[in-house]
Amino acid sequence: MSVGHPLLAARGAGRRFGARTALEPTDLELWAGEIVALVGANGAGKSTLLGLLAGALPPSFGAVVRAEGVRVGWVPQRSAHYGRLSALENLELFARLEREPEPGDAARRLLERFELPAERRPTSGLSVGNRQRLDLAIALLGRPRVLLLDEPTASLDAARRHDLWETMAQVRDAGGAVCFATQNADEVERLADRVGVLRDGRLGAETPPA
């Protein structure tokens, strides 16, 4: 049984878009030292729930509660960086926004870690996989305790996919929490401590992975 407080929690949180309810009132807690997988068909509400947890979407009802001092890293399906800037320029910009003590050093370290192009050319011309890796690098700035990922391996090759799995495990093992949406059964089996199934905007009972 978990004790204390979750790092991040949805408390009856849901979201409407006009007259359509994309996510019914939902309760979900993310605890230190765990990886939670969200599975379900396209349009089931996975992206909406992650967007609410990340603070990228305001809830139409309910609330999202974050433990004091907890930083959340967020990798949406659509790239959130600036296409006119290079990979390094994006990392330097977000490093300053996250108040990294040495933003230039942090940017170059992540550029090298994720093997991103060093030349100063717009990221709009990069491959989908490179842009996805840049989004992950940006999310890791500021050393987040919680990492939220929306189908993060969809455009990655096998080697990059395993690198990402290792990064997720490192966040968990350092006392953080990871929540990711996926349609990849292999990822669920390898990584998830809990699995939440979404159907038609409703989160069903959470279960251990099969």
PDB file of C-alpha atoms in Angstrom:
ATOM      1  CA  MET A   1       0.000   0.000   0.000  1.00  0.00           C
ATOM      2  CA  SER A   2       1.356   3.451  -0.951  1.00  0.00           C
ATOM      3  CA  VAL A   3       1.939   5.948   1.838  1.00  0.00           C
ATOM      4  CA  GLY A   4       2.379   9.688   1.774  1.00  0.00           C
ATOM      5  CA  HIS A   5       1.249  11.669  -1.241  1.00  0.00           C
ATOM      6  CA  PRO A   6       1.419  10.989  -4.977  1.00  0.00           C
ATOM      7  CA  LEU A   7       3.744  13.122  -7.072  1.00  0.00           C
ATOM      8  CA  LEU A   8       0.912  13.989  -9.450  1.00  0.00           C
ATOM      9  CA  ALA A   9      -2.788  13.167  -9.399  1.00  0.00           C
ATOM     10  CA  ALA A  10      -5.985  13.699 -11.371  1.00  0.00           C
ATOM     11  CA  ARG A  11      -8.928  14.194  -9.021  1.00  0.00           C
ATOM     12  CA  GLY A  12     -12.150  13.795 -10.955  1.00  0.00           C
ATOM     13  CA  ALA A  13     -10.451  15.628 -13.825  1.00  0.00           C
ATOM     14  CA  GLY A  14     -12.133  15.658 -17.217  1.00  0.00           C
ATOM     15  CA  ARG A  15     -12.259  17.689 -20.368  1.00  0.00           C
ATOM     16  CA  ARG A  16     -14.896  18.873 -22.821  1.00  0.00           C
ATOM     17  CA  PHE A  17     -14.266  20.253 -26.277  1.00  0.00           C
ATOM     18  CA  GLY A  18     -17.431  22.154 -27.093  1.00  0.00           C
ATOM     19  CA  ALA A  19     -20.342  19.789 -26.624  1.00  0.00           C
ATOM     20  CA  ARG A  20     -18.137  16.689 -26.787  1.00  0.00           C
ATOM     21  CA  THR A  21     -16.709  15.149 -23.611  1.00  0.00           C
ATOM     22  CA  ALA A  22     -13.260  13.801 -24.510  1.00  0.00           C
ATOM     23  CA  LEU A  23     -12.503  12.586 -20.979  1.00  0.00           C
ATOM     24  CA  GLU A  24     -15.019  11.727 -18.285  1.00  0.00           C
ATOM     25  CA  PRO A  25     -14.191  12.569 -14.633  1.00  0.00           C
ATOM     26  CA  THR A  26     -11.014  10.625 -13.970  1.00  0.00           C
ATOM     27  CA  ASP A  27      -8.942   9.716 -10.925  1.00  0.00           C
ATOM     28  CA  LEU A  28      -5.315   8.719 -11.436  1.00  0.00           C
ATOM     29  CA  GLU A  29      -2.358   8.902  -9.055  1.00  0.00           C
ATOM     30  CA  LEU A  30       1.300   8.749 -10.054  1.00  0.00           C
ATOM     31  CA  TRP A  31       3.602   7.606  -7.244  1.00  0.00           C
ATOM     32  CA  ALA A  32       7.346   7.758  -6.834  1.00  0.00           C
ATOM     33  CA  GLY A  33       9.128   4.737  -8.251  1.00  0.00           C
ATOM     34  CA  GLU A  34       6.592   3.564 -10.807  1.00  0.00           C
ATOM     35  CA  ILE A  35       5.831   3.532 -14.524  1.00  0.00           C
ATOM     36  CA  VAL A  36       2.181   3.669 -15.576  1.00  0.00           C
ATOM     37  CA  ALA A  37       1.041   2.781 -19.093  1.00  0.00           C
ATOM     38  CA  LEU A  38      -2.147   4.162 -20.641  1.00  0.00           C
ATOM     39  CA  VAL A  39      -3.585   1.992 -23.388  1.00  0.00           C
ATOM     40  CA  GLY A  40      -6.631   2.285 -25.600  1.00  0.00           C
ATOM     41  CA  ALA A  41      -7.755   2.897 -29.151  1.00  0.00           C
ATOM     42  CA  ASN A  42      -7.204   6.201 -30.953  1.00  0.00           C
ATOM     43  CA  GLY A  43      -9.618   8.773 -29.567  1.00  0.00           C
ATOM     44  CA  ALA A  44     -10.081   6.920 -26.277  1.00  0.00           C
ATOM     45  CA  GLY A  45      -8.805   9.872 -24.218  1.00  0.00           C
ATOM     46  CA  LYS A  46      -5.140   9.005 -23.601  1.00  0.00           C
ATOM     47  CA  SER A  47      -3.740  12.255 -25.019  1.00  0.00           C
ATOM     48  CA  THR A  48      -6.379  14.320 -23.246  1.00  0.00           C
ATOM     49  CA  LEU A  49      -5.562  12.747 -19.871  1.00  0.00           C
ATOM     50  CA  LEU A  50      -1.833  13.291 -20.368  1.00  0.00           C
ATOM     51  CA  GLY A  51      -2.446  16.888 -21.456  1.00  0.00           C
ATOM     52  CA  LEU A  52      -4.424  17.529 -18.268  1.00  0.00           C
ATOM     53  CA  LEU A  53      -1.715  15.963 -16.095  1.00  0.00           C
ATOM     54  CA  ALA A  54       0.937  18.058 -17.851  1.00  0.00           C
ATOM     55  CA  GLY A  55      -0.998  21.293 -17.373  1.00  0.00           C
ATOM     56  CA  ALA A  56      -1.156  21.759 -21.130  1.00  0.00           C
ATOM     57  CA  LEU A  57      -4.967  21.553 -20.994  1.00  0.00           C
ATOM     58  CA  PRO A  58      -7.123  23.061 -18.251  1.00  0.00           C
ATOM     59  CA  PRO A  59      -9.694  20.607 -16.875  1.00  0.00           C
ATOM     60  CA  SER A  60     -13.332  21.360 -17.635  1.00  0.00           C
ATOM     61  CA  PHE A  61     -14.150  19.793 -14.270  1.00  0.00           C
ATOM     62  CA  GLY A  62     -12.186  18.307 -11.415  1.00  0.00           C
ATOM     63  CA  ALA A  63      -8.555  19.170 -10.738  1.00  0.00           C
ATOM     64  CA  VAL A  64      -4.962  18.071 -11.208  1.00  0.00           C
ATOM     65  CA  VAL A  65      -2.813  18.186  -8.067  1.00  0.00           C
ATOM     66  CA  ARG A  66       0.967  18.314  -8.133  1.00  0.00           C
ATOM     67  CA  ALA A  67       3.113  17.717  -5.057  1.00  0.00           C
ATOM     68  CA  GLU A  68       5.070  20.744  -3.919  1.00  0.00           C
ATOM     69  CA  GLY A  69       8.335  21.264  -5.784  1.00  0.00           C
ATOM     70  CA  VAL A  70       7.684  18.513  -8.340  1.00  0.00           C
ATOM     71  CA  ARG A  71       8.653  19.367 -11.899  1.00  0.00           C
ATOM     72  CA  VAL A  72       6.846  17.622 -14.757  1.00  0.00           C
ATOM     73  CA  GLY A  73       8.466  16.870 -18.108  1.00  0.00           C
ATOM     74  CA  TRP A  74       6.014  16.554 -21.010  1.00  0.00           C
ATOM     75  CA  VAL A  75       6.438  15.039 -24.482  1.00  0.00           C
ATOM     76  CA  PRO A  76       3.251  15.478 -26.549  1.00  0.00           C
ATOM     77  CA  GLN A  77       2.558  13.745 -29.846  1.00  0.00           C
ATOM     78  CA  ARG A  78       3.022  16.997 -31.756  1.00  0.00           C
ATOM     79  CA  SER A  79       6.412  18.656 -31.410  1.00  0.00           C
ATOM     80  CA  ALA A  80       6.399  21.527 -28.943  1.00  0.00           C
ATOM     81  CA  HIS A  81       9.727  23.108 -29.878  1.00  0.00           C
ATOM     82  CA  TYR A  82      10.432  25.986 -32.280  1.00  0.00           C
ATOM     83  CA  GLY A  83      10.870  24.862 -35.865  1.00  0.00           C
ATOM     84  CA  ARG A  84      12.834  27.956 -36.893  1.00  0.00           C
ATOM     85  CA  LEU A  85      15.532  27.285 -34.315  1.00  0.00           C
ATOM     86  CA  SER A  86      18.210  24.606 -34.417  1.00  0.00           C
ATOM     87  CA  ALA A  87      18.253  21.709 -31.972  1.00  0.00           C
ATOM     88  CA  LEU A  88      20.958  23.404 -29.898  1.00  0.00           C
ATOM     89  CA  GLU A  89      19.172  26.761 -29.932  1.00  0.00           C
ATOM     90  CA  ASN A  90      15.953  25.094 -28.751  1.00  0.00           C
ATOM     91  CA  LEU A  91      17.789  23.325 -25.940  1.00  0.00           C
ATOM     92  CA  GLU A  92      19.568  26.527 -24.886  1.00  0.00           C
ATOM     93  CA  LEU A  93      16.279  28.443 -24.855  1.00  0.00           C
ATOM     94  CA  PHE A  94      14.399  25.866 -22.799  1.00  0.00           C
ATOM     95  CA  ALA A  95      17.395  25.396 -20.493  1.00  0.00           C
ATOM     96  CA  ARG A  96      17.184  29.092 -19.608  1.00  0.00           C
ATOM     97  CA  LEU A  97      13.410  28.843 -19.114  1.00  0.00           C
ATOM     98  CA  GLU A  98      13.958  25.886 -16.766  1.00  0.00           C
ATOM     99  CA  ARG A  99      16.639  27.892 -14.932  1.00  0.00           C
ATOM    100  CA  GLU A 100      19.411  25.404 -15.499  1.00  0.00           C
ATOM    101  CA  PRO A 101      22.512  26.713 -13.651  1.00  0.00           C
ATOM    102  CA  GLU A 102      24.622  26.378 -16.813  1.00  0.00           C
ATOM    103  CA  PRO A 103      22.123  26.419 -19.695  1.00  0.00           C
ATOM    104  CA  GLY A 104      24.756  26.133 -22.426  1.00  0.00           C
ATOM    105  CA  ASP A 105      26.390  23.126 -20.804  1.00  0.00           C
ATOM    106  CA  ALA A 106      23.037  21.444 -20.180  1.00  0.00           C
ATOM    107  CA  ALA A 107      22.012  22.007 -23.803  1.00  0.00           C
ATOM    108  CA  ARG A 108      25.218  20.577 -25.223  1.00  0.00           C
ATOM    109  CA  ARG A 109      25.101  17.596 -22.863  1.00  0.00           C
ATOM    110  CA  LEU A 110      21.604  16.647 -24.026  1.00  0.00           C
ATOM    111  CA  LEU A 111      22.468  17.333 -27.656  1.00  0.00           C
ATOM    112  CA  GLU A 112      25.266  14.794 -27.376  1.00  0.00           C
ATOM    113  CA  ARG A 113      23.281  12.307 -25.276  1.00  0.00           C
ATOM    114  CA  PHE A 114      20.479  12.112 -27.850  1.00  0.00           C
ATOM    115  CA  GLU A 115      22.848  12.383 -30.823  1.00  0.00           C
ATOM    116  CA  LEU A 116      21.015  15.371 -32.268  1.00  0.00           C
ATOM    117  CA  PRO A 117      22.415  17.390 -35.197  1.00  0.00           C
ATOM    118  CA  ALA A 118      24.890  19.995 -33.992  1.00  0.00           C
ATOM    119  CA  GLU A 119      24.690  22.233 -37.049  1.00  0.00           C
ATOM    120  CA  ARG A 120      22.603  25.363 -36.737  1.00  0.00           C
ATOM    121  CA  ARG A 121      19.779  24.563 -39.116  1.00  0.00           C
ATOM    122  CA  PRO A 122      16.035  24.778 -38.398  1.00  0.00           C
ATOM    123  CA  THR A 123      14.537  21.742 -36.752  1.00  0.00           C
ATOM    124  CA  SER A 124      11.622  21.946 -39.192  1.00  0.00           C
ATOM    125  CA  GLY A 125      13.932  20.168 -41.649  1.00  0.00           C
ATOM    126  CA  LEU A 126      14.814  17.304 -39.285  1.00  0.00           C
ATOM    127  CA  SER A 127      13.386  13.801 -39.485  1.00  0.00           C
ATOM    128  CA  VAL A 128      10.351  12.953 -37.359  1.00  0.00           C
ATOM    129  CA  GLY A 129      12.533  10.715 -35.176  1.00  0.00           C
ATOM    130  CA  ASN A 130      15.060  13.504 -34.542  1.00  0.00           C
ATOM    131  CA  ARG A 131      12.293  15.937 -33.651  1.00  0.00           C
ATOM    132  CA  GLN A 132      10.817  13.395 -31.252  1.00  0.00           C
ATOM    133  CA  ARG A 133      14.205  12.901 -29.573  1.00  0.00           C
ATOM    134  CA  LEU A 134      14.595  16.676 -29.269  1.00  0.00           C
ATOM    135  CA  ASP A 135      11.223  16.906 -27.510  1.00  0.00           C
ATOM    136  CA  LEU A 136      12.376  14.251 -25.040  1.00  0.00           C
ATOM    137  CA  ALA A 137      15.663  16.068 -24.448  1.00  0.00           C
ATOM    138  CA  ILE A 138      13.749  19.292 -23.737  1.00  0.00           C
ATOM    139  CA  ALA A 139      11.444  17.452 -21.318  1.00  0.00           C
ATOM    140  CA  LEU A 140      14.454  16.246 -19.316  1.00  0.00           C
ATOM    141  CA  LEU A 141      15.750  19.767 -18.691  1.00  0.00           C
ATOM    142  CA  GLY A 142      15.367  20.745 -15.064  1.00  0.00           C
ATOM    143  CA  ARG A 143      15.535  17.098 -13.934  1.00  0.00           C
ATOM    144  CA  PRO A 144      11.799  16.325 -13.740  1.00  0.00           C
ATOM    145  CA  ARG A 145      10.406  13.998 -11.078  1.00  0.00           C
ATOM    146  CA  VAL A 146       7.486  13.106 -13.350  1.00  0.00           C
ATOM    147  CA  LEU A 147       7.782  12.312 -17.055  1.00  0.00           C
ATOM    148  CA  LEU A 148       4.645  12.236 -19.234  1.00  0.00           C
ATOM    149  CA  LEU A 149       4.992  10.732 -22.707  1.00  0.00           C
ATOM    150  CA  ASP A 150       2.386  10.476 -25.458  1.00  0.00           C
ATOM    151  CA  GLU A 151       3.254   7.502 -27.706  1.00  0.00           C
ATOM    152  CA  PRO A 152       6.948   8.468 -27.475  1.00  0.00           C
ATOM    153  CA  THR A 153       8.392   5.610 -29.539  1.00  0.00           C
ATOM    154  CA  ALA A 154       6.019   5.819 -32.496  1.00  0.00           C
ATOM    155  CA  SER A 155       8.696   7.266 -34.812  1.00  0.00           C
ATOM    156  CA  LEU A 156      11.818   5.714 -33.296  1.00  0.00           C
ATOM    157  CA  ASP A 157      13.881   2.842 -34.628  1.00  0.00           C
ATOM    158  CA  ALA A 158      14.643  -0.186 -32.447  1.00  0.00           C
ATOM    159  CA  ALA A 159      17.901   1.188 -31.010  1.00  0.00           C
ATOM    160  CA  ARG A 160      16.364   4.564 -30.129  1.00  0.00           C
ATOM    161  CA  ARG A 161      13.340   2.828 -28.645  1.00  0.00           C
ATOM    162  CA  HIS A 162      15.547   0.893 -26.235  1.00  0.00           C
ATOM    163  CA  ASP A 163      17.404   4.120 -25.337  1.00  0.00           C
ATOM    164  CA  LEU A 164      14.091   5.721 -24.423  1.00  0.00           C
ATOM    165  CA  TRP A 165      13.033   2.717 -22.357  1.00  0.00           C
ATOM    166  CA  GLU A 166      16.297   3.048 -20.438  1.00  0.00           C
ATOM    167  CA  THR A 167      15.652   6.745 -19.820  1.00  0.00           C
ATOM    168  CA  MET A 168      12.174   5.973 -18.482  1.00  0.00           C
ATOM    169  CA  ALA A 169      13.583   3.329 -16.142  1.00  0.00           C
ATOM    170  CA  GLN A 170      16.229   5.787 -14.903  1.00  0.00           C
ATOM    171  CA  VAL A 171      13.546   8.348 -13.971  1.00  0.00           C
ATOM    172  CA  ARG A 172      11.586   5.673 -12.099  1.00  0.00           C
ATOM    173  CA  ASP A 173      14.636   4.238 -10.341  1.00  0.00           C
ATOM    174  CA  ALA A 174      15.686   7.719  -9.209  1.00  0.00           C
ATOM    175  CA  GLY A 175      12.414   8.047  -7.303  1.00  0.00           C
ATOM    176  CA  GLY A 176      10.345   9.635 -10.041  1.00  0.00           C
ATOM    177  CA  ALA A 177       7.238   8.540 -11.914  1.00  0.00           C
ATOM    178  CA  VAL A 178       6.570   7.980 -15.600  1.00  0.00           C
ATOM    179  CA  CYS A 179       3.200   7.836 -17.328  1.00  0.00           C
ATOM    180  CA  PHE A 180       3.090   7.021 -21.022  1.00  0.00           C
ATOM    181  CA  ALA A 181       0.468   6.312 -23.658  1.00  0.00           C
ATOM    182  CA  THR A 182       1.166   3.479 -26.046  1.00  0.00           C
ATOM    183  CA  GLN A 183      -0.380   0.954 -28.389  1.00  0.00           C
ATOM    184  CA  ASN A 184       2.729  -1.220 -28.218  1.00  0.00           C
ATOM    185  CA  ALA A 185       2.084  -4.348 -26.138  1.00  0.00           C
ATOM    186  CA  ASP A 186       5.833  -5.023 -25.870  1.00  0.00           C
ATOM    187  CA  GLU A 187       6.376  -1.669 -24.130  1.00  0.00           C
ATOM    188  CA  VAL A 188       3.611  -2.402 -21.645  1.00  0.00           C
ATOM    189  CA  GLU A 189       5.027  -5.806 -20.812  1.00  0.00           C
ATOM    190  CA  ARG A 190       8.604  -4.531 -20.469  1.00  0.00           C
ATOM    191  CA  LEU A 191       8.015  -1.316 -18.568  1.00  0.00           C
ATOM    192  CA  ALA A 192       4.665  -0.906 -16.862  1.00  0.00           C
ATOM    193  CA  ASP A 193       4.126  -1.373 -13.145  1.00  0.00           C
ATOM    194  CA  ARG A 194       0.448  -0.492 -13.680  1.00  0.00           C
ATOM    195  CA  VAL A 195      -1.786  -0.279 -16.732  1.00  0.00           C
ATOM    196  CA  GLY A 196      -4.813   1.973 -17.169  1.00  0.00           C
ATOM    197  CA  VAL A 197      -7.225   1.160 -19.997  1.00  0.00           C
ATOM    198  CA  LEU A 198      -9.152   4.005 -21.595  1.00  0.00           C
ATOM    199  CA  ARG A 199     -12.359   3.406 -23.549  1.00  0.00           C
ATOM    200  CA  ASP A 200     -14.580   6.180 -24.877  1.00  0.00           C
ATOM    201  CA  GLY A 201     -13.117   8.734 -22.477  1.00  0.00           C
ATOM    202  CA  ARG A 202     -13.379   6.531 -19.398  1.00  0.00           C
ATOM    203  CA  LEU A 203     -10.445   5.126 -17.445  1.00  0.00           C
ATOM    204  CA  GLY A 204     -11.145   1.559 -16.407  1.00  0.00           C
ATOM    205  CA  ALA A 205      -9.709  -0.278 -13.438  1.00  0.00           C
ATOM    206  CA  GLU A 206      -5.929  -0.098 -13.317  1.00  0.00           C
ATOM    207  CA  THR A 207      -4.217  -3.469 -13.430  1.00  0.00           C
ATOM    208  CA  PRO A 208      -0.700  -4.890 -13.294  1.00  0.00           C
ATOM    209  CA  PRO A 209       0.740  -5.711 -16.724  1.00  0.00           C
ATOM    210  CA  ALA A 210      -0.058  -9.132 -18.117  1.00  0.00           C
TER     211      ALA A 210
END
